[in-house]
Amino acid sequence: MFRKVLEDSKREVSGKNAKEYVSEIIKFHRIQVTEGYNKAASLCKKIFEENGIETEILEYDSDGKKMYLGFLSPEGWSIKKGILRIDDKEYANFEKESISVIQRSIPFKGEVDLIYAEKEEDFKKGYLVFTHDFKKGKDFARNYGCLGIVTDENRSKFDAPDSLQYLSFWGEKLFGFVISPREGEKLEKELKKGKKKTYVEIESSFFPSKMKIVSAKIEGEKDEEIILISHLCHPKPGGNDNASGVGLSLEIARVLKKFKKPKRGIRILLVPEVHGTAAFISENRNFLCGLNLDMVGENQFLCNSPLLIEKTPDATPFFGNYLLQEILEEVKKEVSNFQNTFKYPLFMSSVTPFSGGSDHWILSDPTVGIPTPMLIHWPDKFYHTSFDTIDKVDEKELKRVGVIATTYLYFIANMGKKEAEWLARLVTQRAKQRILESSDIDYTVEIEKKNLDSIKRMENIDVENLKKEIEDLSNFERKNIKVKEKKIKKGIIPKRKFIGPISLSKTLLEMPLNEKKKFTEKMEKYKDFKGTLELAVFWADGNRNIYEISKNVKNEIGKVNTDFLIWYFEFLEKHDLIDIER
């Protein structure tokens, strides 16, 4: 049903064009609410308009005080100079390497003593501290009156020991620098012999400003829209994260403009990640669905990074998850075996449950109600490092993802009754397969019926007969397996207070160190279950108790710790982020 759109997309989408856009975007240091970000936004607006696409830049107050949904807007930040010199050796220079300064550092100039801190009691008032652990180090530095920190924290230290990690302060009034793991190993040995005289010069400032969002529109026949979203922010270079998503969005828009006008409009948003989406959605929620492009150009062999479809959460059922999978299966038919009897891909890919961590997190929240899957590559050896450069971006991969995304967007935007009925059959087919594999048939049937209902947001078709097919299969399966039913205990019933995901950034920033340490220790103890928390919050509608929520989370991703969920909901209640009925 979508094959004509797929073939048109294969013919029109240019990975070369997309990579050229990426190469222009990475020239800017694109930290949120900064001059570099604003210049990149202006460039993108210019490219959209050159391709005949109506575009505007939306502005939202951003001063470190104003909240959008549950998210604190960042202050404007400017930096002109950032230098770290130890024993006359230059370890960091912002002009040479933007990531070498911890982003949003406060201004400072002068000579200070640098010491090594291996544990909490090593953090001393009035010193600059070298630490391997940025997250704990910044909290200890704030609490004990340290001037700032130097860190070699790096998630890619074994793959790229000479790279620098992108790190940022978010409200902590400190300055800091990033050095490579290789330099950090040497510096630790030197500091164990004694403190070092260090020269620091950071010329920076904070001020009330505006968050800017690039908003472009492919016009449709109806007054309905779907969203294509990518975050424009991140430090220079930020090739795959996320100049690739933005560059590909620009190319997709160019192609969509050439296609016949669809029934529904397509809104392309380039945003400061999460904060910009929260600001936009606080005023605009009348969208049918979306797609998020984040890290979509990886050279898979250099980055060791498969292409993923990340589905919407089960709490926000959506037919588009299955549509994306079906399109991916077609795109995977790249080459044939020797006798031309079978086709297979030359790239790695997978389909995963919802995980969050990007703009689809906000859009797919049930209280927002804009179901938005994501296309992403994960993991990536060079993620958030200075080595996320243009050579890691592959124009062939950009084309693959561009074809998938363009096909998905145009098919949904132009969907009529015939397409909707075909899609309903596809959803039913996939639903039956999922029921046969399910450990909880009742849960699966509930979700799959809602997946069918989600099609009716686009076209008001009758899906009752298809629901009956699903019910008939589930009844047959129930007779063939013994389902152990647990009695659902009466217990705490959490209910959300706000629209959108729960942000803990303001709460943690204001929390006393001892309490924050307990929080961090708990999260570390249950780190394998951290991803269950957001899914649990999605189900907190004031109707389900904690045991029902726990069961739903386990059905969705295969694991849960109910005691951990209870602790988390009580933590949220304590900080006035959720209500609990007992």
Coordinates of C-alpha atoms in Angstrom, one line a residue:
M1 CA 0.0 0.0 0.0
F2 CA 2.9 2.4 0.7
R3 CA 5.2 1.0 -2.0
K4 CA 4.7 3.8 -4.5
V5 CA 5.6 6.4 -1.8
L6 CA 8.5 4.2 -0.9
E7 CA 9.8 4.1 -4.5
D8 CA 9.3 7.9 -4.9
S9 CA 11.2 8.4 -1.7
K10 CA 14.1 6.2 -2.8
R11 CA 14.3 8.2 -6.0
E12 CA 14.1 11.6 -4.4
V13 CA 15.8 11.5 -1.0
S14 CA 19.5 12.4 -1.3
G15 CA 21.9 11.3 1.4
K16 CA 24.5 13.5 -0.2
N17 CA 22.3 16.6 0.3
A18 CA 21.5 15.7 3.9
K19 CA 25.2 15.3 4.7
E20 CA 26.0 18.6 3.1
Y21 CA 23.4 20.2 5.4
V22 CA 25.0 18.4 8.4
S23 CA 28.4 19.8 7.4
E24 CA 27.0 23.3 7.6
I25 CA 25.2 22.8 10.9
I26 CA 28.2 21.4 12.7
K27 CA 30.1 24.7 12.2
F28 CA 28.0 26.2 15.0
H29 CA 28.4 25.6 18.8
R30 CA 24.7 24.9 19.4
I31 CA 24.2 25.0 23.2
Q32 CA 20.6 25.9 24.1
V33 CA 19.7 29.6 24.3
T34 CA 23.1 30.8 22.9
E35 CA 24.2 32.8 20.0
G36 CA 25.6 29.7 18.2
Y37 CA 22.2 27.9 18.4
N38 CA 20.4 31.0 17.1
K39 CA 22.8 31.3 14.1
A40 CA 22.2 27.6 13.3
A41 CA 18.4 28.2 13.6
S42 CA 18.7 31.1 11.1
L43 CA 20.7 28.9 8.7
C44 CA 18.0 26.2 8.8
K45 CA 15.2 28.8 8.2
K46 CA 17.1 30.0 5.2
I47 CA 17.5 26.5 3.8
F48 CA 13.8 25.7 4.3
E49 CA 12.8 29.0 2.5
E50 CA 15.2 28.4 -0.4
N51 CA 13.3 25.1 -0.9
G52 CA 10.0 27.0 -1.0
I53 CA 8.8 26.0 2.4
E54 CA 7.0 28.4 4.7
T55 CA 9.1 28.8 7.9
E56 CA 9.2 30.9 11.0
I57 CA 11.3 31.1 14.2
L58 CA 9.2 30.9 17.3
E59 CA 10.5 32.5 20.5
Y60 CA 9.8 31.6 24.1
D61 CA 11.0 33.4 27.3
S62 CA 13.9 31.5 28.8
D63 CA 15.4 32.9 32.0
G64 CA 16.1 30.0 34.4
K65 CA 12.8 30.7 36.3
K66 CA 10.0 30.2 33.8
M67 CA 8.5 26.7 33.7
Y68 CA 7.1 25.0 30.6
L69 CA 5.0 22.0 31.6
G70 CA 7.3 20.6 34.4
F71 CA 10.5 21.8 32.8
L72 CA 12.6 24.8 34.0
S73 CA 13.7 27.0 31.1
P74 CA 17.5 27.5 30.8
E75 CA 19.1 30.9 31.1
G76 CA 20.7 32.5 28.1
W77 CA 24.5 31.9 28.2
S78 CA 27.4 33.4 26.4
I79 CA 31.1 32.4 26.4
K80 CA 34.0 34.2 24.7
K81 CA 37.0 32.6 26.4
G82 CA 37.8 29.5 28.4
I83 CA 41.3 28.5 29.3
L84 CA 42.8 26.0 31.8
R85 CA 46.6 26.0 32.2
I86 CA 48.5 23.8 34.6
D87 CA 52.2 24.3 35.1
D88 CA 52.3 26.4 31.9
K89 CA 50.7 23.5 29.9
E90 CA 47.4 24.3 28.3
Y91 CA 44.8 21.6 29.1
A92 CA 41.7 23.3 27.7
N93 CA 40.9 26.2 25.4
F94 CA 37.3 26.9 24.3
E95 CA 38.4 28.6 21.1
K96 CA 40.2 25.5 20.0
E97 CA 37.8 22.9 21.4
S98 CA 34.3 24.0 22.5
I99 CA 33.7 20.9 24.6
S100 CA 36.8 21.5 26.7
V101 CA 34.8 23.9 28.9
I102 CA 31.9 22.4 30.9
Q103 CA 29.0 24.2 29.3
R104 CA 27.2 26.9 31.3
S105 CA 30.3 27.5 33.4
I106 CA 30.3 30.7 35.4
P107 CA 33.0 33.4 34.8
F108 CA 36.3 33.2 36.6
K109 CA 39.8 34.6 36.2
G110 CA 42.8 33.9 38.3
E111 CA 45.3 31.4 39.8
V112 CA 43.9 28.6 41.9
D113 CA 45.2 25.4 43.6
L114 CA 44.1 22.2 41.9
I115 CA 43.7 19.1 44.0
Y116 CA 42.6 15.5 43.3
A117 CA 39.4 14.2 44.9
E118 CA 38.9 10.5 45.0
K119 CA 36.2 10.5 47.7
E120 CA 33.7 13.0 49.2
E121 CA 36.0 14.1 52.0
D122 CA 38.6 15.2 49.5
F123 CA 36.5 18.1 48.2
K124 CA 37.9 21.2 50.0
K125 CA 36.5 24.7 50.1
G126 CA 38.3 27.2 47.8
Y127 CA 40.0 24.7 45.6
L128 CA 39.6 23.6 42.0
V129 CA 39.1 19.8 42.1
F130 CA 40.0 17.1 39.7
T131 CA 37.5 14.2 39.7
H132 CA 36.7 11.3 37.5
D133 CA 33.0 11.4 38.5
F134 CA 31.3 14.5 37.1
K135 CA 27.8 13.8 38.4
K136 CA 28.8 13.3 42.1
G137 CA 31.7 15.8 41.8
K138 CA 29.5 18.8 40.9
D139 CA 27.2 18.1 43.8
F140 CA 30.1 17.7 46.3
A141 CA 31.8 20.8 44.9
R142 CA 28.6 22.9 45.4
N143 CA 28.1 21.6 48.9
Y144 CA 31.7 22.0 50.2
G145 CA 32.4 25.4 48.5
C146 CA 34.9 24.3 45.8
L147 CA 35.5 26.8 43.1
G148 CA 35.0 24.4 40.2
I149 CA 35.9 21.0 38.8
V150 CA 38.1 19.4 36.2
T151 CA 37.0 16.0 35.0
D152 CA 38.0 13.3 32.5
E153 CA 34.7 11.5 32.8
N154 CA 34.1 9.8 29.4
R155 CA 31.7 7.0 28.5
S156 CA 34.0 6.3 25.5
K157 CA 37.3 6.2 27.4
F158 CA 38.2 2.8 26.1
D159 CA 37.1 3.3 22.5
A160 CA 38.3 7.0 22.3
P161 CA 40.7 7.8 25.1
D162 CA 41.8 11.1 23.5
S163 CA 38.2 12.4 23.1
L164 CA 36.5 14.9 25.4
Q165 CA 33.0 14.3 26.9
Y166 CA 30.2 16.8 26.5
L167 CA 29.2 17.9 30.0
S168 CA 27.1 20.8 31.2
F169 CA 25.9 22.5 34.4
W170 CA 22.2 23.0 34.7
G171 CA 21.7 25.6 37.4
E172 CA 24.8 24.7 39.4
K173 CA 26.9 27.9 39.8
L174 CA 30.3 26.5 39.1
F175 CA 32.9 26.5 36.4
G176 CA 34.7 23.5 35.0
F177 CA 36.8 21.9 32.3
V178 CA 36.9 18.6 30.5
I179 CA 40.1 16.8 29.6
S180 CA 40.7 13.4 27.9
P181 CA 40.9 10.1 29.8
R182 CA 44.5 9.8 28.6
E183 CA 45.4 13.2 30.1
G184 CA 43.3 12.5 33.2
E185 CA 45.4 9.4 33.9
K186 CA 48.6 11.4 33.8
L187 CA 47.1 14.3 35.9
E188 CA 45.9 12.0 38.6
K189 CA 49.4 10.7 39.1
E190 CA 50.8 14.2 39.3
L191 CA 48.2 15.4 41.8
K192 CA 48.7 12.5 44.1
K193 CA 52.1 14.0 44.7
G194 CA 50.6 17.3 45.7
K195 CA 48.4 20.2 44.6
K196 CA 49.1 22.2 41.4
K197 CA 49.1 25.9 40.7
T198 CA 46.6 26.4 37.9
Y199 CA 45.5 29.4 35.8
V200 CA 41.8 29.7 34.9
E201 CA 40.2 32.2 32.7
I202 CA 36.5 31.9 31.7
E203 CA 34.8 34.9 30.2
S204 CA 31.1 34.0 30.3
S205 CA 27.7 35.5 31.3
F206 CA 24.1 34.5 32.0
F207 CA 21.0 36.6 31.1
P208 CA 17.3 36.3 30.4
S209 CA 16.8 35.3 26.8
K210 CA 14.6 33.5 24.3
M211 CA 14.4 29.9 23.3
K212 CA 14.1 29.7 19.5
I213 CA 12.3 27.0 17.6
V214 CA 12.4 26.6 13.8
S215 CA 8.9 25.8 12.6
A216 CA 8.4 24.9 8.9
K217 CA 5.2 23.6 7.3
I218 CA 4.3 21.4 4.4
E219 CA 0.8 22.5 3.6
G220 CA -2.0 19.9 3.6
E221 CA -5.6 20.0 2.3
K222 CA -7.1 19.6 5.8
D223 CA -6.6 21.7 9.0
E224 CA -4.8 18.7 10.6
E225 CA -1.0 18.2 11.1
I226 CA 1.5 15.6 12.0
I227 CA 5.0 16.5 13.4
L228 CA 8.5 15.7 12.3
I229 CA 10.8 16.8 15.2
S230 CA 14.6 17.0 15.6
H231 CA 16.7 18.7 18.2
L232 CA 19.0 21.4 16.8
C233 CA 21.0 21.9 20.0
H234 CA 24.3 20.3 21.2
P235 CA 27.9 21.3 21.2
K236 CA 30.2 21.7 18.2
P237 CA 30.6 19.5 16.3
G238 CA 27.7 17.2 17.3
G239 CA 27.7 15.5 13.9
N240 CA 25.4 12.6 14.5
D241 CA 23.9 14.1 17.7
N242 CA 22.0 15.8 16.3
A243 CA 23.1 17.7 13.2
S244 CA 22.2 14.4 11.4
G245 CA 18.6 14.6 12.5
V246 CA 18.3 18.2 11.5
G247 CA 20.1 17.8 8.2
L248 CA 17.9 14.9 7.3
S249 CA 14.8 16.9 8.3
L250 CA 15.8 19.6 5.9
E251 CA 16.3 17.1 3.1
I252 CA 13.0 15.3 3.9
A253 CA 11.2 18.7 3.8
R254 CA 12.7 19.4 0.4
V255 CA 11.4 16.1 -0.9
L256 CA 7.9 16.4 0.6
K257 CA 7.6 19.8 -1.0
K258 CA 8.0 18.1 -4.4
F259 CA 5.3 15.5 -3.7
K260 CA 1.6 16.1 -4.4
K261 CA 0.0 18.1 -1.6
P262 CA -1.1 15.6 1.1
K263 CA -4.4 15.6 2.9
R264 CA -2.8 16.6 6.2
G265 CA -0.1 19.1 6.8
I266 CA 3.4 18.2 8.1
R267 CA 5.0 20.4 10.7
I268 CA 8.8 20.2 10.9
L269 CA 10.2 21.4 14.2
L270 CA 13.9 22.0 15.0
V271 CA 14.1 22.5 18.8
P272 CA 16.3 22.9 21.9
E273 CA 16.0 19.3 23.1
V274 CA 13.2 18.7 25.6
H275 CA 13.0 22.3 26.8
G276 CA 11.9 23.6 23.4
T277 CA 9.5 20.8 22.9
A278 CA 7.9 21.5 26.4
A279 CA 7.6 25.2 25.5
F280 CA 6.0 24.5 22.1
I281 CA 3.6 21.9 23.5
S282 CA 2.5 24.1 26.3
E283 CA 0.8 26.2 23.6
N284 CA 0.3 23.8 20.8
R285 CA -1.1 20.3 21.3
N286 CA -3.5 19.8 18.4
F287 CA -1.4 17.3 16.4
L288 CA -2.3 13.8 15.3
C289 CA 1.0 12.1 15.7
G290 CA 4.7 12.5 15.0
L291 CA 8.2 11.2 14.3
N292 CA 11.4 12.0 16.1
L293 CA 14.8 11.9 14.3
D294 CA 17.7 11.7 16.7
M295 CA 21.2 10.5 15.7
V296 CA 20.2 9.1 12.3
G297 CA 23.4 9.3 10.2
E298 CA 25.8 6.9 11.9
N299 CA 28.4 5.1 9.9
Q300 CA 27.4 1.8 11.5
F301 CA 30.8 0.2 11.2
L302 CA 32.8 3.1 12.7
C303 CA 30.2 3.8 15.4
N304 CA 29.2 0.2 16.1
S305 CA 25.7 1.5 16.0
P306 CA 22.5 -0.2 14.7
L307 CA 19.4 1.7 13.5
L308 CA 16.5 1.4 15.9
I309 CA 12.8 2.0 15.7
E310 CA 11.8 3.0 19.3
K311 CA 8.1 2.5 19.7
T312 CA 5.7 4.6 21.6
P313 CA 4.9 3.5 25.1
D314 CA 2.0 1.0 25.5
A315 CA 0.2 3.7 27.5
T316 CA 0.0 5.7 24.2
P317 CA -1.0 3.0 21.7
F318 CA -0.3 3.9 18.1
F319 CA -0.6 2.2 14.7
G320 CA 2.5 4.0 13.5
N321 CA 4.8 1.6 15.3
Y322 CA 3.7 -1.3 13.1
L323 CA 3.7 1.0 10.0
L324 CA 7.4 1.9 10.6
Q325 CA 8.3 -1.7 11.1
E326 CA 6.7 -2.7 7.8
I327 CA 8.5 0.1 6.0
L328 CA 11.8 -0.9 7.6
E329 CA 11.3 -4.5 6.4
E330 CA 10.9 -3.3 2.8
V331 CA 14.0 -1.0 3.1
K332 CA 16.0 -4.0 4.4
K333 CA 15.6 -5.7 1.0
E334 CA 18.8 -4.2 -0.3
V335 CA 20.7 -7.0 -2.0
S336 CA 20.0 -10.6 -3.2
N337 CA 21.8 -13.9 -2.6
F338 CA 23.6 -15.6 -5.5
Q339 CA 20.5 -17.2 -7.0
N340 CA 18.3 -14.1 -6.3
T341 CA 16.0 -16.1 -4.1
F342 CA 16.3 -14.0 -1.0
K343 CA 16.9 -10.3 -0.2
Y344 CA 18.7 -9.0 2.9
P345 CA 20.1 -5.8 4.4
L346 CA 23.7 -4.5 4.5
F347 CA 23.0 -2.6 7.8
M348 CA 22.0 -3.5 11.4
S349 CA 18.6 -2.7 12.7
S350 CA 16.1 -3.5 15.5
V351 CA 12.8 -2.5 17.0
T352 CA 12.7 -1.7 20.7
P353 CA 10.2 -0.7 23.4
F354 CA 9.9 2.9 24.5
S355 CA 13.0 4.2 26.4
G356 CA 12.7 8.0 26.2
G357 CA 15.5 10.4 26.5
S358 CA 14.6 12.7 23.6
D359 CA 11.8 14.8 22.4
H360 CA 9.4 11.9 21.7
W361 CA 9.4 11.5 25.5
I362 CA 7.3 14.6 25.9
L363 CA 5.1 14.1 22.8
S364 CA 4.3 10.5 23.5
D365 CA 3.3 11.1 27.1
P366 CA -0.3 10.1 27.5
T367 CA -1.2 13.5 29.0
V368 CA 0.1 15.2 25.8
G369 CA -1.2 12.5 23.5
I370 CA 0.8 13.0 20.3
P371 CA 2.1 9.4 19.7
T372 CA 5.7 9.8 18.3
P373 CA 8.1 6.9 17.7
M374 CA 11.7 7.6 17.2
L375 CA 14.4 6.6 14.7
I376 CA 17.8 6.6 16.3
H377 CA 21.2 4.8 16.2
W378 CA 22.2 3.3 19.6
P379 CA 24.7 2.8 21.1
D380 CA 27.3 5.0 19.5
K381 CA 31.0 4.9 20.5
F382 CA 31.4 8.6 19.9
Y383 CA 28.1 9.8 21.6
H384 CA 28.5 13.2 23.3
T385 CA 32.2 13.4 22.6
S386 CA 34.5 15.7 20.6
F387 CA 34.9 12.8 18.1
D388 CA 31.3 13.0 16.9
T389 CA 32.6 14.5 13.7
I390 CA 31.5 14.6 10.0
D391 CA 33.5 11.5 9.1
K392 CA 31.2 9.4 11.4
V393 CA 28.2 10.5 9.3
D394 CA 27.3 8.2 6.4
E395 CA 25.3 9.5 3.5
K396 CA 24.1 6.0 2.7
E397 CA 22.6 5.7 6.2
L398 CA 21.1 9.1 5.9
K399 CA 19.4 8.0 2.7
R400 CA 18.1 4.8 4.3
V401 CA 16.6 6.6 7.3
G402 CA 15.3 9.4 5.0
V403 CA 13.5 7.0 2.9
I404 CA 11.9 5.3 5.9
A405 CA 10.9 8.6 7.5
T406 CA 9.6 10.2 4.2
T407 CA 7.5 7.2 3.4
Y408 CA 6.0 7.1 6.9
L409 CA 5.2 10.8 7.0
Y410 CA 3.7 11.1 3.6
F411 CA 1.7 7.9 3.9
I412 CA 0.1 9.1 7.2
A413 CA -0.4 12.6 6.0
N414 CA -2.1 11.4 2.8
M415 CA -4.0 8.5 4.3
G416 CA -7.6 8.0 3.2
K417 CA -10.2 5.4 4.0
K418 CA -8.6 2.7 1.7
E419 CA -5.2 3.2 3.3
A420 CA -6.7 3.2 6.8
E421 CA -8.5 -0.1 6.2
W422 CA -5.2 -1.6 4.9
L423 CA -3.4 -0.4 8.0
A424 CA -6.1 -1.8 10.2
R425 CA -5.5 -5.2 8.7
L426 CA -1.7 -4.8 9.2
V427 CA -2.3 -3.9 12.9
T428 CA -4.6 -6.9 13.3
Q429 CA -2.0 -9.2 11.7
R430 CA 0.8 -7.9 14.0
A431 CA -1.6 -8.1 17.0
K432 CA -2.3 -11.7 16.4
Q433 CA 1.4 -12.5 16.3
R434 CA 1.9 -10.6 19.6
I435 CA -1.0 -12.5 21.3
L436 CA 0.6 -15.8 20.3
E437 CA 3.8 -14.7 22.0
S438 CA 2.2 -13.0 25.0
S439 CA 2.6 -14.0 28.6
D440 CA -0.4 -11.9 29.5
I441 CA -3.1 -12.2 26.9
D442 CA -5.6 -9.8 28.6
Y443 CA -3.0 -7.0 28.7
T444 CA -2.0 -7.6 25.1
V445 CA -5.6 -7.6 23.8
E446 CA -6.3 -4.3 25.5
I447 CA -3.3 -2.6 24.0
E448 CA -3.9 -4.0 20.5
K449 CA -7.5 -2.9 20.5
K450 CA -6.3 0.6 21.3
N451 CA -3.7 0.3 18.5
L452 CA -6.7 -0.3 16.1
D453 CA -8.6 2.6 17.6
S454 CA -5.7 4.9 17.1
I455 CA -6.3 4.7 13.3
K456 CA -9.6 6.3 13.8
R457 CA -7.8 9.6 14.7
M458 CA -6.9 9.7 11.0
E459 CA -9.9 8.1 9.3
N460 CA -13.2 7.1 11.0
I461 CA -13.3 3.5 9.9
D462 CA -15.1 0.6 11.5
V463 CA -12.6 -1.7 13.3
E464 CA -15.1 -3.7 15.4
N465 CA -14.9 -6.8 13.2
L466 CA -11.1 -6.8 13.5
K467 CA -11.3 -6.4 17.2
K468 CA -13.5 -9.5 17.2
E469 CA -10.8 -11.4 15.3
I470 CA -8.3 -10.4 18.0
E471 CA -10.8 -11.5 20.7
D472 CA -11.5 -14.8 19.0
L473 CA -7.8 -15.7 18.8
S474 CA -7.2 -14.6 22.4
N475 CA -10.1 -16.8 23.6
F476 CA -8.7 -19.8 21.7
E477 CA -5.3 -19.2 23.3
R478 CA -6.7 -18.9 26.8
K479 CA -8.1 -22.4 26.4
N480 CA -4.7 -23.7 25.4
I481 CA -2.6 -22.3 28.2
K482 CA -3.0 -21.9 31.9
V483 CA -2.9 -18.3 32.9
K484 CA -1.9 -17.7 36.5
E485 CA -4.0 -14.8 37.7
K486 CA -2.7 -12.7 40.7
K487 CA -5.1 -11.0 42.9
I488 CA -4.6 -7.3 42.6
K489 CA -4.0 -5.9 46.0
K490 CA -5.7 -2.7 47.0
G491 CA -2.9 -0.2 47.5
I492 CA -1.6 3.1 46.6
I493 CA -3.1 4.7 43.5
P494 CA -0.9 7.4 42.0
K495 CA -2.3 10.2 40.0
R496 CA -0.4 12.7 37.9
K497 CA -0.7 16.4 38.6
F498 CA 0.8 17.9 35.5
I499 CA 0.7 17.6 31.7
G500 CA 3.9 16.1 30.3
P501 CA 6.7 14.0 31.7
I502 CA 8.0 14.6 35.2
S503 CA 11.2 16.5 35.3
L504 CA 13.4 16.1 38.4
S505 CA 16.0 18.7 37.5
K506 CA 14.6 21.6 39.7
T507 CA 13.9 19.2 42.6
L508 CA 17.4 17.7 42.5
L509 CA 19.0 21.1 42.1
E510 CA 17.3 22.4 45.3
M511 CA 17.7 19.2 47.3
P512 CA 20.1 19.1 50.3
L513 CA 23.2 17.0 49.6
N514 CA 22.4 14.3 52.1
E515 CA 19.0 13.7 50.7
K516 CA 20.4 13.8 47.1
K517 CA 23.0 11.2 48.1
K518 CA 20.3 8.9 49.3
F519 CA 18.4 9.4 46.0
T520 CA 21.5 8.7 44.0
E521 CA 22.3 5.6 46.0
K522 CA 18.8 4.2 45.5
M523 CA 18.9 4.9 41.8
E524 CA 22.3 3.3 41.5
K525 CA 21.1 0.2 43.5
Y526 CA 18.2 -0.2 41.1
K527 CA 19.9 1.1 37.9
D528 CA 18.7 -1.9 35.9
F529 CA 15.1 -0.8 36.6
K530 CA 15.6 2.9 36.0
G531 CA 13.9 2.7 32.6
T532 CA 10.7 1.4 34.2
L533 CA 10.0 4.6 36.1
E534 CA 8.9 6.8 33.2
L535 CA 6.7 3.9 31.9
A536 CA 5.1 3.6 35.3
V537 CA 4.4 7.3 35.5
F538 CA 2.6 7.1 32.1
W539 CA 0.2 4.6 33.6
A540 CA -0.5 6.7 36.7
D541 CA -3.9 7.9 35.7
G542 CA -5.6 7.8 39.1
N543 CA -7.4 4.6 38.2
R544 CA -4.7 2.0 38.4
N545 CA -3.0 1.0 41.7
I546 CA 0.7 0.3 42.0
Y547 CA 0.4 -3.4 41.4
E548 CA -1.6 -2.9 38.2
I549 CA 0.9 -0.4 37.0
S550 CA 3.8 -2.8 37.9
K551 CA 2.1 -5.5 35.9
N552 CA 1.7 -3.3 32.9
V553 CA 5.3 -2.2 32.9
K554 CA 6.5 -5.8 33.1
N555 CA 4.3 -6.8 30.2
E556 CA 5.7 -4.0 28.1
I557 CA 9.5 -4.4 28.7
G558 CA 9.8 -7.7 30.6
K559 CA 11.0 -6.5 33.9
V560 CA 9.9 -4.5 37.0
N561 CA 10.7 -4.1 40.7
T562 CA 7.4 -3.2 42.5
D563 CA 9.2 -2.1 45.7
F564 CA 11.3 0.3 43.6
L565 CA 8.2 1.8 42.0
I566 CA 6.5 2.3 45.3
W567 CA 9.6 4.1 46.6
Y568 CA 9.7 6.3 43.5
F569 CA 6.0 7.2 43.6
E570 CA 6.3 8.1 47.3
F571 CA 9.4 10.2 46.5
L572 CA 7.4 12.1 43.8
E573 CA 4.5 12.6 46.3
K574 CA 6.9 14.0 48.9
H575 CA 8.1 16.6 46.4
D576 CA 4.6 17.5 45.3
L577 CA 5.0 16.1 41.8
I578 CA 2.2 13.5 42.0
D579 CA -0.8 12.7 44.2
I580 CA -1.4 9.3 45.9
E581 CA -4.7 7.9 47.0
R582 CA -4.3 5.3 49.8

